[in-house]
XYZ file of N, CA and C in Angstrom:
843
model
N 28.857 -17.606 19.018
C 28.327 -16.227 18.602
C 29.068 -15.157 18.943
N 28.851 -13.941 18.649
C 29.543 -12.727 18.802
C 29.408 -12.401 20.468
N 30.683 -11.731 20.934
C 30.790 -11.099 22.227
C 30.232 -9.858 21.873
N 29.789 -9.020 23.346
C 29.757 -7.601 23.120
C 30.572 -6.843 22.548
N 31.926 -7.303 23.223
C 33.187 -6.401 22.933
C 33.464 -6.452 21.416
N 33.295 -7.687 20.907
C 33.437 -7.640 19.211
C 32.706 -6.974 18.640
N 31.315 -7.002 18.967
C 30.411 -6.067 18.277
C 30.709 -4.735 18.291
N 31.005 -4.278 19.436
C 31.586 -2.768 19.464
C 32.525 -2.465 18.642
N 33.567 -3.545 18.309
C 34.537 -3.026 17.516
C 34.222 -3.009 16.056
N 32.971 -3.489 15.694
C 32.405 -3.680 14.032
C 32.112 -2.182 13.819
N 32.589 -1.329 12.975
C 32.290 -0.177 12.571
C 31.623 -0.237 10.924
N 32.063 -1.248 10.166
C 31.259 -1.354 8.962
C 30.871 -2.858 8.591
N 30.074 -2.799 7.396
C 29.614 -4.173 7.091
C 30.469 -5.018 6.861
N 31.574 -4.746 6.153
C 32.666 -5.737 5.759
C 33.429 -6.276 7.008
N 33.212 -5.545 8.121
C 33.903 -5.941 9.322
C 32.914 -7.027 9.921
N 31.803 -6.755 9.919
C 30.840 -7.747 10.252
C 31.036 -9.121 9.561
N 31.023 -8.916 8.269
C 31.103 -10.141 7.565
C 32.399 -11.180 7.880
N 33.463 -10.282 8.060
C 34.733 -11.004 8.115
C 34.522 -11.634 9.711
N 33.756 -11.112 10.578
C 33.889 -11.557 11.905
C 33.033 -12.773 11.877
N 31.967 -12.771 10.970
C 31.060 -13.792 10.966
C 31.934 -15.157 10.239
N 32.568 -14.883 9.199
C 33.428 -15.988 8.744
C 34.329 -16.521 9.676
N 34.840 -15.815 10.517
C 35.661 -16.327 11.318
C 35.003 -17.346 12.605
N 34.102 -16.726 12.941
C 33.373 -17.362 13.876
C 32.491 -18.630 13.458
N 32.420 -18.843 12.201
C 31.285 -19.434 11.171
C 30.144 -19.373 11.498
N 29.692 -18.092 11.665
C 28.322 -17.644 11.710
C 27.210 -17.366 10.586
N 26.037 -18.072 10.472
C 25.490 -17.610 9.197
C 24.636 -16.349 9.582
N 25.085 -15.432 8.664
C 24.158 -13.877 9.051
C 23.682 -13.466 7.807
N 23.132 -14.508 7.096
C 22.284 -14.097 5.900
C 21.191 -13.366 6.125
N 20.493 -13.738 7.327
C 19.267 -12.913 7.614
C 19.527 -11.542 8.179
N 20.638 -11.478 8.845
C 20.985 -10.156 9.409
C 21.379 -9.151 8.047
N 22.070 -9.614 7.041
C 22.468 -8.798 6.023
C 21.360 -8.539 5.171
N 20.392 -9.527 4.961
C 19.376 -9.116 4.126
C 18.482 -7.819 4.875
N 18.454 -7.869 6.324
C 17.865 -6.965 6.790
C 18.717 -5.560 6.828
N 19.896 -5.506 6.743
C 20.780 -4.430 6.671
C 20.277 -3.671 5.578
N 20.767 -4.806 4.497
C 20.327 -4.190 3.053
C 18.921 -3.336 2.948
N 17.677 -4.089 3.497
C 16.544 -3.506 3.365
C 16.413 -2.224 4.027
N 17.189 -2.207 5.215
C 17.015 -0.987 6.002
C 17.758 0.218 5.346
N 18.954 -0.328 4.645
C 19.796 0.723 4.091
C 18.775 1.511 2.598
N 18.361 0.351 1.931
C 17.579 0.681 0.646
C 16.452 1.872 1.329
N 15.734 1.313 2.255
C 14.494 1.981 2.786
C 14.904 3.366 2.866
N 15.934 3.762 3.639
C 16.353 5.028 3.903
C 16.596 5.762 2.929
N 17.192 5.267 2.026
C 17.610 5.887 0.711
C 16.338 6.401 0.000
N 15.256 5.379 -0.240
C 13.913 5.735 -0.880
C 13.440 6.811 0.200
N 13.289 6.845 1.451
C 12.443 7.659 2.165
C 13.045 9.040 2.169
N 14.280 9.182 1.769
C 15.025 10.347 1.454
C 14.709 11.102 0.285
N 14.063 9.967 -0.920
C 13.593 10.643 -1.933
C 12.064 11.078 -1.769
N 11.587 10.293 -0.973
C 10.182 10.687 -0.668
C 10.162 12.267 0.222
N 10.946 12.447 0.991
C 11.224 13.855 1.476
C 11.191 14.730 0.260
N 12.217 14.416 -0.591
C 12.541 15.530 -1.584
C 11.187 15.477 -2.764
N 10.397 14.366 -2.845
C 9.050 14.693 -3.667
C 8.200 15.329 -2.979
N 8.114 15.255 -1.682
C 7.115 16.084 -0.838
C 7.275 17.514 -1.026
N 8.484 17.777 -1.023
C 8.926 19.187 -0.933
C 8.490 19.616 -2.435
N 8.947 18.872 -3.361
C 8.452 19.485 -4.801
C 6.915 19.634 -4.902
N 6.294 18.506 -4.318
C 4.845 18.573 -4.427
C 4.206 19.705 -3.980
N 4.790 19.988 -2.662
C 4.307 21.206 -2.025
C 4.652 22.588 -2.675
N 5.800 22.851 -3.299
C 6.010 23.833 -4.019
C 5.338 23.846 -5.424
N 5.102 22.971 -5.973
C 4.421 23.131 -7.284
C 2.567 22.834 -7.008
N 2.364 22.887 -5.596
C 1.215 22.907 -5.283
C -0.059 21.737 -6.091
N 0.814 20.487 -5.877
C 0.043 19.620 -6.787
C -0.830 18.929 -5.570
N -1.823 18.013 -5.950
C -2.690 17.245 -5.072
C -2.673 16.029 -5.497
N -2.007 14.954 -4.324
C -1.828 13.754 -4.831
C -2.499 12.868 -3.718
N -3.247 11.959 -4.296
C -3.988 10.912 -3.396
C -3.495 9.148 -3.826
N -2.810 8.800 -2.846
C -2.502 7.370 -2.918
C -3.293 6.502 -2.045
N -4.167 5.554 -2.827
C -4.842 4.704 -2.311
C -4.341 3.284 -2.191
N -4.468 2.793 -0.875
C -3.958 1.438 -0.529
C -5.208 0.421 -0.346
N -5.330 -0.408 -1.324
C -6.388 -1.345 -1.187
C -5.888 -2.823 -1.033
N -6.789 -3.657 -0.948
C -6.096 -5.199 -0.587
C -6.902 -6.033 0.465
N -6.603 -7.237 0.368
C -7.000 -8.208 1.404
C -6.512 -7.801 2.837
N -7.140 -8.236 3.776
C -6.729 -8.063 5.233
C -5.352 -8.690 5.333
N -4.598 -7.841 6.026
C -3.199 -8.609 6.442
C -2.125 -8.626 4.986
N -2.566 -7.770 4.042
C -1.697 -7.946 2.872
C -0.428 -6.524 2.816
N -0.316 -6.044 4.088
C 0.607 -4.863 4.673
C 0.556 -3.560 4.200
N -0.798 -3.180 3.958
C -1.320 -1.915 3.562
C -0.856 -0.899 4.496
N -1.129 -1.090 6.049
C -0.791 -0.291 7.043
C 0.941 -0.078 7.325
N 1.391 -1.227 7.146
C 2.723 -1.255 7.309
C 3.689 -0.726 6.124
N 3.117 -0.315 4.915
C 3.626 0.120 3.978
C 3.478 1.722 3.970
N 2.319 1.957 4.406
C 1.744 3.297 4.548
C 2.867 3.992 5.762
N 3.055 3.052 6.845
C 3.875 3.647 7.886
C 5.505 4.106 7.338
N 5.814 3.384 6.288
C 7.273 3.279 5.763
C 7.234 4.642 4.828
N 5.930 4.756 3.889
C 5.798 5.862 2.971
C 5.898 7.045 4.155
N 5.195 7.256 5.178
C 4.853 8.682 5.914
C 5.988 9.010 6.798
N 6.961 7.801 7.626
C 7.109 8.085 8.856
C 8.325 9.406 8.910
N 8.894 9.584 7.791
C 9.824 10.702 7.648
C 9.289 12.110 7.113
N 8.136 12.056 6.778
C 7.423 13.034 5.923
C 7.135 14.053 6.768
N 6.896 15.333 6.266
C 6.215 16.689 7.199
C 5.037 16.712 7.299
N 4.121 16.283 8.562
C 3.143 16.170 8.716
C 2.127 17.289 8.328
N 2.701 18.487 8.133
C 1.941 19.816 7.554
C 1.411 19.501 6.071
N 2.157 18.777 5.432
C 1.395 18.812 3.838
C 1.374 17.212 3.742
N 1.089 16.261 4.773
C 0.683 14.707 4.317
C -0.339 14.472 5.605
N -1.069 13.622 4.749
C -2.269 13.168 5.647
C -2.474 11.758 5.536
N -2.737 10.917 6.796
C -3.360 9.414 6.352
C -4.895 9.504 6.830
N -5.630 8.919 5.934
C -7.074 8.937 6.010
C -7.440 7.446 6.109
N -7.895 6.818 7.017
C -8.565 5.640 7.601
C -9.789 5.939 8.255
N -10.660 5.948 7.351
C -12.333 6.025 7.700
C -12.937 5.051 8.435
N -13.564 5.340 9.662
C -14.273 4.275 10.080
C -15.513 3.930 9.322
N -16.471 3.188 10.033
C -17.704 2.901 9.084
C -18.618 3.955 9.111
N -19.109 4.222 8.216
C -20.205 5.544 8.013
C -21.141 5.631 9.253
N -21.274 6.925 9.569
C -22.493 7.301 10.647
C -23.868 6.945 9.929
N -24.777 7.060 10.778
C -26.210 6.970 10.254
C -26.733 8.041 9.277
N -26.058 9.431 10.000
C -26.100 10.495 8.802
C -25.500 10.366 7.322
N -24.178 9.836 7.521
C -23.261 9.426 6.334
C -24.298 8.637 5.412
N -24.579 7.622 5.883
C -25.434 6.697 5.226
C -26.645 6.941 4.278
N -27.067 8.093 4.655
C -27.960 8.771 3.967
C -27.822 9.695 2.930
N -26.340 10.051 2.921
C -25.653 10.744 1.787
C -25.049 10.099 0.624
N -24.953 10.866 -0.277
C -24.130 10.676 -1.641
C -22.846 9.736 -0.966
N -22.623 8.359 -1.496
C -21.362 7.728 -0.977
C -20.409 8.292 -1.080
N -19.771 9.231 -2.239
C -18.399 9.680 -2.128
C -18.457 10.874 -1.293
N -19.393 11.444 -0.882
C -19.249 12.844 -0.060
C -18.182 12.631 0.964
N -18.288 11.616 1.862
C -17.297 11.593 2.885
C -15.838 11.285 2.558
N -15.699 10.933 1.260
C -14.317 10.888 0.787
C -13.896 12.171 -0.029
N -14.685 12.702 -0.253
C -14.246 14.178 -1.168
C -13.795 14.940 -0.126
N -14.484 14.972 1.207
C -14.209 16.031 2.270
C -12.427 15.587 2.521
N -11.977 14.508 2.158
C -10.508 14.019 2.604
C -9.514 14.230 1.675
N -10.114 14.823 0.310
C -8.989 14.711 -0.751
C -8.121 15.700 -0.512
N -6.877 15.757 -1.086
C -5.712 16.500 -1.033
C -5.897 17.873 -1.324
N -5.509 18.751 -0.300
C -5.590 20.188 -0.690
C -4.099 20.327 -1.573
N -4.161 21.756 -2.315
C -2.780 22.046 -2.972
C -1.614 21.848 -2.173
N -0.669 21.062 -2.768
C 0.572 20.889 -2.003
C 0.659 19.659 -1.082
N -0.554 18.964 -1.149
C -0.415 17.902 -0.232
C -0.645 16.313 -0.591
N -0.142 15.425 -0.050
C -0.162 14.211 -0.416
C -1.110 13.397 0.743
N -2.318 12.761 0.514
C -3.046 12.129 0.980
C -2.812 10.652 1.006
N -2.616 9.848 1.896
C -2.543 8.284 1.830
C -4.000 7.739 2.386
N -4.774 7.060 1.540
C -5.783 6.234 2.170
C -5.740 4.707 2.367
N -5.847 4.677 3.616
C -5.791 3.286 4.075
C -7.160 2.575 3.881
N -7.339 2.095 2.670
C -8.816 1.803 2.099
C -9.377 3.084 1.942
N -10.353 3.067 0.844
C -10.938 4.228 0.147
C -12.344 4.010 -0.083
N -12.696 4.788 -1.204
C -14.103 4.467 -1.422
C -14.332 3.118 -2.122
N -13.258 2.440 -2.485
C -13.534 1.168 -3.023
C -13.738 0.193 -1.788
N -14.071 0.392 -0.702
C -14.745 -0.434 0.212
C -15.984 -0.867 -0.610
N -16.711 -0.272 -1.138
C -17.954 -0.495 -1.982
C -18.053 -1.436 -2.900
N -16.568 -1.721 -3.345
C -16.306 -2.691 -4.548
C -15.987 -3.889 -4.139
N -15.497 -4.108 -2.984
C -15.008 -5.518 -2.607
C -15.568 -5.693 -1.128
N -15.274 -5.149 0.051
C -15.359 -5.316 1.353
C -16.926 -5.494 1.659
N -17.830 -4.396 1.279
C -19.047 -4.250 1.731
C -20.046 -5.183 1.045
N -19.950 -5.503 -0.444
C -20.553 -6.514 -1.009
C -20.278 -7.969 -0.530
N -19.003 -8.308 -0.252
C -18.638 -9.589 0.220
C -19.329 -9.751 1.704
N -19.117 -8.762 2.522
C -19.567 -9.009 3.858
C -21.177 -8.507 4.218
N -21.859 -8.110 3.167
C -23.121 -8.149 3.312
C -23.450 -6.454 3.674
N -22.683 -5.531 3.630
C -22.816 -4.252 4.240
C -23.310 -3.282 3.367
N -23.963 -3.752 2.041
C -24.325 -2.630 1.157
C -25.369 -3.644 0.272
N -26.297 -2.997 -0.208
C -27.143 -3.706 -1.251
C -26.664 -3.837 -2.799
N -27.402 -4.690 -3.375
C -26.785 -4.925 -4.848
C -27.022 -3.571 -5.484
N -28.043 -2.772 -5.152
C -28.376 -1.486 -5.946
C -27.438 -0.680 -5.493
N -27.163 -0.566 -4.376
C -25.840 0.496 -4.050
C -24.727 0.064 -4.472
N -24.469 -1.134 -4.691
C -22.963 -1.748 -5.352
C -23.244 -1.300 -6.744
N -24.337 -1.915 -7.398
C -24.222 -1.561 -8.878
C -24.306 -0.140 -9.179
N -24.739 0.917 -8.189
C -24.786 2.339 -8.469
C -23.069 2.830 -8.403
N -22.646 2.161 -7.269
C -21.414 2.550 -7.257
C -20.188 2.264 -8.386
N -20.287 0.882 -8.793
C -19.799 0.553 -9.992
C -19.902 1.460 -11.263
N -20.983 2.028 -11.555
C -21.130 2.672 -12.656
C -20.733 4.421 -12.267
N -20.811 4.646 -11.175
C -20.223 6.181 -10.895
C -18.824 6.406 -10.564
N -18.168 5.233 -10.115
C -16.787 5.323 -9.658
C -15.787 5.771 -10.775
N -15.915 5.161 -12.199
C -15.004 5.753 -13.207
C -15.324 7.264 -13.512
N -16.684 7.691 -13.274
C -16.868 8.901 -13.698
C -16.269 9.785 -12.536
N -16.837 9.407 -11.482
C -15.929 10.273 -10.197
C -14.520 10.328 -10.430
N -13.897 9.539 -10.592
C -12.378 9.434 -10.857
C -11.853 10.168 -12.165
N -12.794 10.221 -13.396
C -12.537 11.075 -14.234
C -12.580 12.696 -13.999
N -13.686 12.951 -13.177
C -13.728 14.135 -12.804
C -12.284 14.777 -11.884
N -11.996 13.726 -11.089
C -10.804 14.127 -10.374
C -9.763 14.281 -11.216
N -9.395 13.432 -12.202
C -8.247 13.511 -13.051
C -8.455 14.956 -13.882
N -9.723 15.294 -14.264
C -9.746 16.575 -15.163
C -9.361 17.718 -14.300
N -9.721 17.367 -12.928
C -9.577 18.728 -11.895
C -8.020 18.717 -11.565
N -7.211 17.709 -11.978
C -5.784 17.723 -11.693
C -5.560 17.045 -10.551
N -6.391 16.287 -9.808
C -5.693 15.497 -8.600
C -5.220 14.375 -9.183
N -3.904 14.025 -8.486
C -3.219 12.753 -9.120
C -3.658 11.611 -8.320
N -4.148 10.644 -8.801
C -4.600 9.254 -7.832
C -3.771 8.334 -8.384
N -3.043 7.638 -7.345
C -2.439 6.446 -7.390
C -3.280 5.079 -6.810
N -3.730 4.296 -7.441
C -4.458 3.063 -6.759
C -3.538 1.908 -6.747
N -3.236 1.626 -5.330
C -2.539 0.409 -5.118
C -3.482 -0.862 -4.851
N -3.158 -1.997 -5.462
C -3.709 -3.215 -4.741
C -2.727 -4.308 -4.279
N -2.862 -4.529 -2.988
C -1.876 -5.171 -2.419
C -2.377 -6.468 -2.482
N -1.636 -7.553 -3.100
C -2.024 -8.840 -3.350
C -1.229 -9.741 -2.463
N -1.862 -10.784 -2.050
C -1.319 -11.792 -0.934
C -1.925 -12.981 -1.133
N -1.231 -14.113 -1.086
C -1.735 -15.474 -1.156
C -2.692 -15.803 -0.016
N -3.326 -16.807 -0.079
C -4.435 -17.320 0.924
C -3.371 -17.922 1.956
N -2.297 -18.625 1.447
C -1.504 -19.301 2.593
C -0.830 -18.283 3.553
N 0.069 -17.285 2.772
C 0.492 -16.307 3.674
C -0.438 -15.355 4.255
N -1.709 -15.008 3.987
C -2.644 -14.445 4.797
C -3.005 -15.081 6.048
N -3.119 -16.653 5.980
C -3.339 -17.449 6.984
C -2.201 -17.322 8.160
N -1.097 -17.421 7.697
C 0.045 -17.029 8.454
C -0.233 -15.895 9.413
N -0.249 -14.714 8.477
C -0.075 -13.681 9.120
C -1.327 -13.261 10.396
N -2.594 -13.966 10.096
C -3.687 -13.943 11.094
C -3.048 -14.763 12.029
N -2.252 -16.044 12.011
C -1.940 -16.787 12.882
C -0.887 -15.912 13.926
N -0.123 -15.346 13.390
C 1.140 -14.485 14.042
C 0.370 -13.239 14.849
N -0.665 -12.778 14.337
C -1.466 -11.717 14.857
C -1.983 -12.319 16.230
N -2.654 -13.380 16.282
C -3.291 -13.976 17.434
C -2.362 -14.358 18.387
N -1.128 -14.722 18.111
C -0.279 -15.277 18.934
C 0.658 -14.067 19.634
N 0.686 -12.730 19.038
C 1.265 -11.759 19.355
C 0.355 -10.546 20.188
N 0.542 -10.622 21.504
C -0.250 -9.634 22.258
C -0.331 -8.259 21.788
N 0.877 -7.778 21.120
C 0.905 -6.506 20.708
C 0.302 -6.302 19.347
N -0.092 -7.129 18.709
C -0.947 -7.235 17.419
C -2.202 -7.782 17.256
N -2.803 -8.367 18.408
C -3.955 -9.059 18.410
C -5.086 -8.329 18.154
N -4.862 -6.769 18.299
C -6.055 -5.923 18.021
C -6.118 -5.427 16.494
N -5.231 -5.958 15.901
C -5.367 -6.067 14.271
C -6.227 -7.029 13.806
N -6.514 -8.022 14.626
C -7.425 -9.398 14.205
C -8.998 -8.980 14.716
N -9.754 -9.009 13.494
C -11.387 -9.013 13.916
C -12.176 -10.225 13.072
N -13.286 -10.257 13.896
C -14.206 -11.226 12.944
C -14.295 -11.242 11.383
N -14.056 -9.856 10.822
C -14.115 -9.676 9.672
C -12.848 -10.196 8.907
N -11.656 -10.292 9.511
C -10.514 -11.033 9.217
C -10.785 -12.446 8.846
N -11.422 -13.076 9.935
C -11.381 -14.576 9.776
C -12.324 -14.913 8.824
N -13.437 -14.046 8.557
C -14.411 -14.474 7.007
C -13.777 -14.304 5.924
N -12.798 -13.451 5.886
C -11.882 -13.165 4.910
C -11.201 -14.463 4.162
N -10.949 -15.496 4.959
C -10.361 -16.691 4.711
C -11.612 -17.617 4.094
N -12.582 -17.636 4.894
C -13.813 -18.221 4.745
C -14.566 -17.806 3.209
N -14.584 -16.626 2.931
C -14.969 -15.954 1.645
C -14.027 -15.610 0.651
N -12.974 -16.366 0.665
C -11.933 -16.057 -0.362
C -12.212 -15.900 -1.570
N -12.937 -16.935 -2.175
C -13.271 -17.001 -3.479
C -14.259 -15.736 -3.951
N -15.102 -15.542 -2.943
C -16.174 -14.480 -3.137
C -15.453 -12.977 -3.108
N -14.302 -12.784 -2.395
C -13.389 -11.768 -2.449
C -12.864 -11.562 -3.911
N -12.215 -12.874 -4.345
C -11.664 -12.895 -5.532
C -12.737 -12.502 -6.693
N -13.965 -12.854 -6.663
C -14.882 -12.341 -7.450
C -15.009 -10.961 -7.835
N -15.275 -10.338 -6.666
C -15.643 -8.962 -6.763
C -14.412 -8.037 -7.094
N -13.062 -8.604 -6.484
C -11.845 -7.902 -6.906
C -11.830 -7.871 -8.426
N -12.081 -8.935 -8.981
C -12.020 -9.107 -10.432
C -12.984 -8.243 -11.160
N -14.308 -8.235 -10.556
C -15.265 -7.126 -11.099
C -14.718 -5.755 -11.053
N -14.156 -5.553 -10.044
C -13.497 -4.076 -9.696
C -12.503 -3.682 -10.824
N -11.584 -4.812 -10.907
C -10.549 -4.561 -11.875
C -11.068 -4.081 -13.231
N -12.001 -4.962 -13.849
C -12.348 -5.009 -15.189
C -13.137 -3.714 -15.165
N -13.862 -3.241 -14.086
C -14.935 -2.014 -14.667
C -14.289 -0.735 -14.080
N -13.064 -0.918 -13.239
C -12.732 0.794 -12.753
C -11.266 0.949 -13.149
N -10.482 0.115 -13.811
C -9.226 0.139 -14.313
C -9.301 0.892 -15.647
N -8.649 2.344 -15.637
C -8.894 2.981 -16.726
C -7.449 3.502 -17.160
N -7.572 4.223 -18.241
C -6.357 4.937 -18.700
C -5.906 6.035 -17.849
N -6.883 6.513 -17.255
C -6.491 7.806 -16.573
C -6.502 7.557 -14.823
N -6.849 6.404 -14.423
C -6.776 5.980 -13.309
C -6.636 4.338 -13.104
N -5.520 3.986 -13.390
C -5.244 2.781 -13.668
C -5.049 1.985 -12.017
N -5.185 0.639 -12.002
C -4.712 -0.255 -10.954
C -3.265 -0.594 -10.951
N -2.680 -0.590 -9.853
C -1.369 -1.266 -9.829
C -0.950 -2.169 -8.823
N -0.737 -3.594 -9.040
C -0.912 -4.613 -8.310
C 0.463 -4.826 -7.635
N 0.546 -4.980 -6.500
C 1.792 -5.042 -5.570
C 1.504 -6.502 -5.042
N 2.701 -7.476 -5.451
C 2.788 -8.630 -4.814
C 3.360 -8.375 -3.225
N 2.690 -8.945 -2.301
C 3.118 -8.561 -0.709
C 3.412 -9.951 0.041
N 3.541 -11.093 -0.786
C 3.888 -12.088 0.038
C 5.396 -11.734 0.876
N 6.239 -11.020 0.177
C 7.266 -10.389 0.928
C 7.013 -8.960 1.381
N 6.690 -8.642 2.720
C 6.442 -7.329 3.346
C 7.420 -6.269 2.637
N 8.698 -6.848 3.206
C 9.732 -5.632 2.866
C 9.927 -5.270 1.422
N 9.721 -6.357 0.456
C 9.969 -5.990 -0.771
C 8.760 -5.021 -1.372
N 7.503 -5.365 -0.964
C 6.362 -4.592 -1.343
C 6.578 -3.061 -0.844
N 7.088 -3.023 0.193
C 7.285 -1.542 0.786
C 8.218 -0.840 -0.207
N 9.381 -1.526 -0.249
C 10.425 -0.989 -1.167
C 9.903 -0.418 -2.916
N 9.219 -1.546 -3.254
C 8.954 -1.497 -4.780
C 7.626 -0.393 -4.764
N 6.878 -0.437 -3.588
C 5.561 0.584 -4.009
C 6.108 2.121 -3.792
N 7.094 2.191 -2.902
C 7.554 3.348 -2.730
C 8.707 3.764 -4.155
N 9.145 2.887 -4.821
C 9.896 3.284 -6.034
C 8.697 3.551 -7.205
N 7.686 2.753 -6.988
C 6.623 3.354 -8.172
C 6.192 4.552 -8.262
N 5.750 4.951 -6.780
C 5.434 6.503 -6.609
C 6.450 7.403 -7.074
N 7.616 7.405 -6.455
C 8.858 8.136 -6.936
C 9.133 8.086 -8.414
N 8.897 6.960 -9.073
C 8.933 6.740 -10.719
C 7.846 7.686 -11.172
N 6.812 8.000 -10.834
C 5.685 8.556 -11.578
C 5.906 10.523 -11.620
N 6.859 10.789 -10.684
C 6.996 12.170 -10.924
C 8.622 12.588 -11.332
N 8.775 13.835 -11.908
C 10.125 14.212 -12.253
C 10.373 15.314 -11.373
N 10.443 15.178 -10.103
C 10.798 16.151 -9.197
C 12.295 16.613 -9.040
N 12.470 17.565 -8.436
C 13.748 18.205 -8.498
C 14.949 17.392 -7.635
N 16.066 16.966 -8.384
C 16.803 16.146 -7.664
C 16.847 14.589 -7.871
N 15.779 14.217 -8.709
C 15.648 12.859 -8.951
C 16.708 12.341 -9.608
N 17.281 12.644 -10.496
C 18.505 12.227 -11.148
C 19.812 12.040 -10.176
N 19.800 12.497 -9.180
C 20.975 12.504 -8.202
C 20.368 11.278 -7.166
N 19.433 10.683 -7.271
C 19.049 9.590 -6.219
C 20.279 8.463 -6.243
N 20.501 8.128 -5.032
C 21.570 7.032 -4.920
C 21.131 5.760 -4.897
N 20.051 5.486 -5.223
C 19.449 3.933 -5.761
C 18.198 4.145 -6.844
N 18.232 2.813 -7.504
C 17.177 2.889 -8.131
C 15.910 3.272 -8.042
N 15.001 4.157 -8.948
C 13.888 4.374 -8.676
C 12.732 3.649 -9.733
N 13.362 2.940 -10.371
C 12.278 1.811 -11.277
C 11.845 0.692 -10.614
N 10.504 0.569 -10.385
C 10.154 -0.568 -9.643
C 10.272 -2.135 -10.168
N 10.472 -3.149 -9.658
C 10.539 -4.365 -10.135
C 9.288 -4.963 -10.913
N 9.294 -5.301 -11.977
C 8.135 -5.672 -12.883
C 7.926 -6.885 -12.294
N 8.589 -7.700 -11.436
C 8.309 -8.954 -10.933
C 7.417 -8.765 -9.688
N 7.537 -7.629 -9.167
C 6.762 -7.348 -7.929
C 5.565 -6.468 -8.281
N 5.835 -5.401 -8.873
C 4.594 -4.517 -9.248
C 4.549 -4.275 -10.803
N 2.959 -4.126 -10.895
C 2.681 -4.099 -12.289
C 1.183 -3.557 -12.641
N 0.964 -2.860 -13.595
C -0.461 -2.434 -13.981
C -1.118 -3.539 -14.190
N -2.372 -3.432 -13.795
C -3.498 -4.652 -14.103
C -3.687 -4.560 -15.469
N -3.761 -5.856 -15.977
C -4.295 -6.204 -17.286
C -4.735 -7.446 -17.108
N -5.797 -7.966 -18.081
C -6.607 -9.195 -17.897
C -5.715 -10.316 -17.563
N -4.569 -10.565 -18.137
C -3.841 -11.587 -18.290
C -2.595 -11.715 -17.038
N -2.608 -10.475 -16.438
C -1.512 -10.574 -15.395
C -1.521 -11.524 -14.449
N -0.434 -12.035 -13.996
C -0.422 -13.346 -12.704
C -0.694 -12.753 -11.404
N -1.539 -13.290 -10.673
C -2.159 -12.714 -9.845
C -1.809 -13.951 -8.637
N -1.509 -13.610 -7.313
C -1.197 -14.422 -6.157
C -2.362 -14.813 -5.362
N -3.385 -13.664 -5.500
C -4.498 -13.796 -4.592
C -5.996 -14.262 -5.382
N -5.523 -15.127 -6.215
C -6.867 -15.593 -7.134
C -7.631 -16.628 -6.119
């Protein structure tokens, strides 16, 4: 391996590659990580430019992150937001509704969290809890579910007409990869808090989740508020491509000077349609 002195002498990537070749050391994983970090920094710089442009234009942007447990929603939100100005950005991750909220119109608690002019709001799960998680887990009645499915396209059309820009991500993960991530959480004392009894049921009720997910797509994917599917078996790729997608949707100042591509990989991220290939079926 490398000595500390040798590493201190390395200033550029080419020097590291040369040193690895001399030592006959495989640094494929290291180089992949370095490429990811470099690409992430470039995209995050573009997000800062986008945020400043949105603030100047007084736009209202809501980005929804939905998907099965352990699909990487929280990690992606962290990469989206870690260098943004907190004064014009919020992360919304609501807990279960209070008794008072349960008696209110379902959308009310989410309406209060919608973006103000010049603001981006990131929803770590959203009103779509009622489309998949709640019916699967028995947290809502069939009547409540049916009413939601009728109302949600109308609700989102009102947002569209009022100028709120809504981007809806579905983070798609395979059953096998989800199980690996659950096991890793249980083994890591720093991540065990992420695991809950609901997560375990996600594996047991996989097909039921799939049924309600497909119902959600078929009834709430619209021209004015489409679903965007992100394949997330590779967390790092999903982070980069979801950021690219958001950047690609706006003609912000300085976009043409970006030092990396802003077009998402169609093998990773795609608008929903009935025959699209999915990995969480």
